[in-house]
Amino acid sequence: MRHLLAIRDLGTEELQSLVTRAIALRDGAAPLRAEGAIATVFYENSTRTRLSFQEAGALLGLRCLSIVTEGSSIQKGESMEDTLRTVAALGARAAAVRSPWALRLQDLAGLPIHLVNAGDGWAQHPTQAIADLAVAQREFGDLRGRTLLIVGDILHSRVARSNAEAFSALGARVLLSGPPTLLPPGLAEGLGAEEVGLEEGLRQADVCMVLRLQRERQERGYLPSTAEYRRFWGLTVARAALLLDHAVILHPGPQNRDVEIDGELVACARSRIADQVSCGVYGRAALLEAMLDAR
Ligand code: CP
């Protein structure tokens, strides 16, 4: 595997094998070892993804070169290509890149380094989807016949795009629910998913994934207010009572408590949000093992 920019870069078997390996690592298998370093090159803020790439690299014995915009030569105008060439020259074999705009392989493919998309604009967040699949498969095993409901700001969500594709690839049914301004006509079909009303979706879901309301990407006019959003689209305690007894709640984080999810649901018995973070480390470790031919 040279690069991972999108879920569609992986065949179904390759995706399943990364998820299976992530679960094995999560459940105590010994990580393989790799030589050298990885880099995290982040043009946007992050807690979970950046730290989990660092932790994943450490599991394999890799050094980590970490760059964020502030304090680096990105602020002097250095291009992404030159930044990636620099970290490669410093020994990084793979770079996890987070970017506010969609990454284009044709701009970066010739670089002497493996590229991993750590979240790009509205486009893709493939390693989040690997982590979320690992959480769901640890809970339910085979996902064929299971239902994933994704709720909220689908339009701006790279997490929704990657997870809709990834869960569908492994046989799950994917339902999407959100306000019409954030789930415009055609988007669900384009992702191979079905649009449903929120309460109907909650009654059917095995996995209920609540998306962060991305206030930093909101342009004027999508929503009247966050209070209105909670009223009509938030996963409140009352709405969570509609879920099947065995259903679990996911959220990629960070949460806007009492906006898209009630604060008391974040760490409730149904919540697997902390496990998403743990599986984030092991999913990324599985990917680095495969990409760097760890032994
Ligand atoms: N899930 C996720 O991408 O979180 P961070 O923005 O904290 O990395």
Coordinates of C-alpha atoms and ligand atoms in Angstrom, one line a residue:
M1 CA 0.0 0.0 0.0
R2 CA 1.6 3.2 -1.1
H3 CA -0.9 5.8 0.1
L4 CA -4.3 5.9 1.8
L5 CA -6.3 9.0 0.8
A6 CA -9.9 7.5 0.8
I7 CA -11.8 4.4 1.8
R8 CA -12.2 3.6 -2.0
D9 CA -8.4 3.2 -2.1
L10 CA -8.9 -0.1 -0.2
G11 CA -10.4 -3.3 -1.6
T12 CA -13.0 -4.9 0.7
E13 CA -10.6 -7.6 1.8
E14 CA -7.9 -5.1 2.5
L15 CA -10.3 -3.0 4.6
Q16 CA -11.5 -6.0 6.5
S17 CA -8.0 -7.2 7.1
L18 CA -7.0 -3.8 8.6
V19 CA -10.1 -3.9 10.9
T20 CA -9.4 -7.5 11.9
R21 CA -5.8 -6.6 12.8
A22 CA -6.9 -3.4 14.6
I23 CA -9.2 -5.6 16.8
A24 CA -6.4 -8.1 17.4
L25 CA -4.1 -5.3 18.5
R26 CA -6.8 -3.7 20.7
D27 CA -7.3 -7.1 22.3
G28 CA -3.7 -7.6 23.2
A29 CA -1.8 -9.0 20.1
A30 CA 1.8 -7.9 19.9
P31 CA 2.5 -5.1 17.4
L32 CA 5.0 -5.7 14.6
R33 CA 8.1 -3.6 14.5
A34 CA 9.2 -1.1 11.9
E35 CA 12.3 1.1 11.4
G36 CA 12.5 4.8 11.1
A37 CA 9.9 7.6 11.7
I38 CA 6.5 8.8 10.8
A39 CA 5.4 12.4 10.5
T40 CA 2.2 14.1 11.5
V41 CA 1.6 17.2 9.4
F42 CA -1.5 19.0 10.6
Y43 CA -2.9 22.2 9.0
E44 CA -6.0 21.9 11.2
N45 CA -6.5 21.4 14.9
S46 CA -6.7 17.9 16.2
T47 CA -6.5 16.0 19.4
R48 CA -7.5 12.4 18.7
T49 CA -6.1 11.8 15.2
R50 CA -2.7 13.5 15.8
L51 CA -2.1 11.8 19.1
S52 CA -3.3 8.4 17.9
F53 CA -0.9 8.4 14.9
Q54 CA 1.9 9.3 17.4
E55 CA 0.8 6.4 19.7
A56 CA 0.4 4.0 16.8
G57 CA 3.9 4.8 15.5
A58 CA 5.3 4.3 19.1
L59 CA 3.7 0.9 19.2
L60 CA 5.7 -0.1 16.2
G61 CA 8.9 1.5 17.5
L62 CA 8.7 4.4 15.1
R63 CA 10.0 7.9 15.9
C64 CA 7.5 10.7 15.3
L65 CA 8.1 14.1 13.7
S66 CA 5.2 16.3 14.5
I67 CA 4.3 19.5 12.6
V68 CA 1.4 21.8 13.2
T69 CA 0.9 25.1 11.4
E70 CA 1.7 27.3 14.3
G71 CA 5.4 27.5 15.0
S72 CA 6.5 25.8 11.8
S73 CA 7.7 27.1 8.5
I74 CA 4.2 26.5 7.1
Q75 CA 3.6 30.0 8.5
K76 CA 6.4 31.3 6.3
G77 CA 4.5 30.0 3.3
E78 CA 6.3 26.6 2.8
S79 CA 4.2 24.5 0.5
M80 CA 2.7 21.1 1.5
E81 CA 4.9 19.4 -1.0
D82 CA 8.1 21.0 0.4
T83 CA 7.1 20.3 3.9
L84 CA 6.5 16.6 3.1
R85 CA 9.9 16.5 1.2
T86 CA 11.5 18.0 4.3
V87 CA 10.0 15.4 6.7
A88 CA 11.0 12.6 4.3
A89 CA 14.6 13.9 4.3
L90 CA 14.5 13.9 8.1
G91 CA 13.7 10.1 8.0
A92 CA 9.9 10.0 7.9
R93 CA 8.6 7.1 5.9
A94 CA 4.9 7.9 6.2
A95 CA 3.1 11.2 6.8
A96 CA -0.4 11.6 8.2
V97 CA -1.7 14.8 6.7
R98 CA -4.7 16.8 8.0
S99 CA -5.8 19.5 5.7
P100 CA -8.7 21.9 5.5
W101 CA -9.0 21.3 1.7
A102 CA -9.4 18.0 -0.2
L103 CA -6.0 16.3 -0.8
R104 CA -5.3 15.4 -4.4
L105 CA -3.1 12.4 -5.1
Q106 CA -2.0 13.9 -8.4
D107 CA -0.4 16.8 -6.5
L108 CA 1.5 14.6 -4.0
A109 CA 1.9 11.1 -5.5
G110 CA 5.5 11.5 -6.6
L111 CA 6.8 12.3 -3.1
P112 CA 9.3 9.9 -1.5
I113 CA 6.9 9.1 1.4
H114 CA 3.7 7.2 2.1
L115 CA 0.7 9.6 2.5
V116 CA -2.2 8.9 4.9
N117 CA -5.2 11.2 4.9
A118 CA -5.8 12.2 8.5
G119 CA -8.9 14.1 7.5
D120 CA -9.2 16.5 4.5
G121 CA -11.9 19.2 4.4
W122 CA -15.3 17.7 3.8
A123 CA -13.9 14.8 1.8
Q124 CA -12.5 11.8 3.7
H125 CA -11.3 10.6 7.1
P126 CA -10.4 6.9 6.2
T127 CA -8.5 6.1 9.4
Q128 CA -11.5 7.3 11.5
A129 CA -13.7 4.8 9.6
I130 CA -11.2 1.9 10.2
A131 CA -11.4 2.7 13.9
D132 CA -15.2 2.9 13.9
L133 CA -15.5 -0.4 12.0
A134 CA -13.3 -2.0 14.7
V135 CA -15.5 -0.7 17.4
A136 CA -18.7 -2.0 15.6
Q137 CA -17.1 -5.4 14.8
R138 CA -15.9 -5.8 18.4
E139 CA -19.5 -5.2 19.5
F140 CA -21.4 -7.1 16.8
G141 CA -19.0 -9.3 14.8
D142 CA -20.0 -9.5 11.2
L143 CA -21.7 -6.3 10.1
R144 CA -23.8 -7.9 7.4
G145 CA -27.4 -7.2 8.3
R146 CA -26.5 -4.5 10.8
T147 CA -27.6 -0.9 10.5
L148 CA -25.5 2.2 10.9
L149 CA -27.4 5.5 11.4
I150 CA -25.4 8.7 11.0
V151 CA -27.1 11.8 12.3
G152 CA -26.4 15.4 11.8
D153 CA -24.2 17.6 9.7
I154 CA -23.7 15.2 6.8
L155 CA -22.8 17.9 4.3
H156 CA -19.6 19.0 6.0
S157 CA -18.6 15.6 7.3
R158 CA -15.6 13.7 6.0
V159 CA -16.4 11.2 8.8
A160 CA -19.9 10.5 7.4
R161 CA -18.5 10.1 3.8
S162 CA -15.8 7.6 4.9
N163 CA -18.0 5.7 7.3
A164 CA -20.9 5.4 4.9
E165 CA -18.5 3.9 2.3
A166 CA -16.7 1.7 4.8
F167 CA -19.7 0.3 6.6
S168 CA -21.4 -0.3 3.2
A169 CA -18.3 -2.1 1.9
L170 CA -18.5 -4.5 4.8
G171 CA -22.2 -5.2 4.3
A172 CA -24.0 -2.9 6.7
R173 CA -27.0 -0.9 5.8
V174 CA -26.4 2.9 6.2
L175 CA -29.1 5.4 7.1
L176 CA -28.5 9.1 7.2
S177 CA -30.6 11.7 9.0
G178 CA -30.2 15.4 9.3
P179 CA -31.7 18.8 8.6
P180 CA -32.4 19.4 4.9
T181 CA -29.8 22.1 4.7
L182 CA -27.1 19.7 6.0
L183 CA -28.4 16.6 4.1
P184 CA -29.3 18.0 0.7
P185 CA -31.1 16.0 -1.9
G186 CA -29.0 13.3 -3.6
L187 CA -26.3 13.2 -1.0
A188 CA -27.5 10.0 0.7
E189 CA -28.0 8.2 -2.6
G190 CA -24.5 9.3 -3.7
L191 CA -23.1 7.7 -0.6
G192 CA -25.0 4.4 -1.2
A193 CA -27.1 5.2 1.9
E194 CA -30.8 5.9 2.6
E195 CA -32.2 9.1 4.1
V196 CA -34.6 8.6 7.1
G197 CA -36.4 10.6 9.7
L198 CA -34.5 10.8 13.0
E199 CA -36.9 8.8 15.2
E200 CA -37.4 6.1 12.5
G201 CA -33.6 5.8 12.2
L202 CA -33.1 5.6 15.9
R203 CA -35.6 2.7 16.1
Q204 CA -33.6 0.7 13.5
A205 CA -30.0 1.4 14.3
D206 CA -27.5 -1.0 15.8
V207 CA -24.9 1.7 15.7
C208 CA -26.0 5.4 16.1
M209 CA -23.2 7.7 15.1
V210 CA -23.8 11.3 16.0
L211 CA -21.7 13.9 14.1
R212 CA -20.2 17.1 15.5
L213 CA -22.0 20.2 14.4
Q214 CA -19.0 21.8 12.6
R215 CA -19.5 25.4 13.6
E216 CA -16.2 26.4 12.0
R217 CA -17.5 25.2 8.6
Q218 CA -21.0 26.7 8.9
E219 CA -21.8 29.4 6.4
R220 CA -24.7 31.6 7.1
G221 CA -28.1 30.2 6.8
Y222 CA -27.7 26.4 7.4
L223 CA -29.3 26.6 10.9
P224 CA -31.4 29.0 12.9
S225 CA -29.5 28.4 16.1
T226 CA -27.7 25.6 18.1
A227 CA -30.7 25.5 20.4
E228 CA -33.0 24.8 17.5
Y229 CA -30.6 22.2 16.2
R230 CA -30.7 20.4 19.6
R231 CA -34.4 20.6 19.6
F232 CA -34.9 18.9 16.2
W233 CA -31.7 16.9 15.6
G234 CA -29.9 16.5 18.9
L235 CA -29.4 13.0 20.4
T236 CA -31.2 13.9 23.6
V237 CA -31.7 11.5 26.5
A238 CA -35.4 11.3 25.5
R239 CA -34.5 10.4 21.9
A240 CA -31.8 7.9 23.0
A241 CA -34.6 6.0 24.7
L242 CA -35.9 5.1 21.2
L243 CA -32.7 3.1 20.5
L244 CA -32.8 -0.7 20.4
D245 CA -31.6 -2.3 23.7
H246 CA -28.3 -3.4 22.2
A247 CA -27.6 -0.3 20.2
V248 CA -24.4 1.7 20.8
I249 CA -23.6 5.4 20.4
L250 CA -20.6 6.7 18.6
H251 CA -19.3 10.2 18.1
P252 CA -16.0 11.0 16.3
G253 CA -15.4 13.9 18.7
P254 CA -14.9 16.5 19.8
Q255 CA -18.5 16.7 21.2
N256 CA -20.5 19.9 21.4
R257 CA -22.3 18.7 24.6
D258 CA -26.0 19.6 24.7
V259 CA -26.0 20.6 21.1
E260 CA -25.7 17.4 18.9
I261 CA -25.5 15.1 21.9
D262 CA -26.7 15.5 25.5
G263 CA -23.8 15.7 27.9
E264 CA -25.0 12.8 30.0
L265 CA -24.9 10.4 26.9
V266 CA -21.2 11.0 26.2
A267 CA -20.0 8.4 28.7
C268 CA -23.3 6.5 29.3
A269 CA -23.5 2.7 29.2
R270 CA -24.3 2.7 25.5
S271 CA -21.5 5.0 24.6
R272 CA -18.5 3.6 22.8
I273 CA -16.9 7.0 22.3
A274 CA -13.8 6.2 24.4
D275 CA -13.4 2.9 22.6
Q276 CA -13.4 4.9 19.3
V277 CA -10.3 6.7 20.5
S278 CA -8.6 3.5 21.6
C279 CA -9.4 1.8 18.3
G280 CA -8.1 4.9 16.6
V281 CA -4.6 4.0 17.9
Y282 CA -4.9 0.3 16.9
G283 CA -6.5 1.0 13.5
R284 CA -3.7 3.4 12.6
A285 CA -1.1 0.9 14.0
A286 CA -2.6 -1.8 11.7
L287 CA -2.4 0.6 8.8
L288 CA 1.3 1.5 9.5
E289 CA 2.2 -2.2 9.9
A290 CA 0.8 -2.9 6.4
M291 CA 2.1 0.3 4.8
L292 CA 5.7 0.1 6.2
D293 CA 6.0 -3.7 5.9
A294 CA 6.5 -4.1 9.6
R295 CA 7.9 -7.5 10.8
Ligands
CP1 N1 -12.2 12.4 15.2 C1 -11.3 13.4 15.0 O1 -10.8 13.5 13.8 O2 -10.9 14.1 16.1 P1 -9.7 15.2 16.1 O3 -10.2 16.4 15.3 O4 -9.6 15.6 17.6 O5 -8.5 14.6 15.5

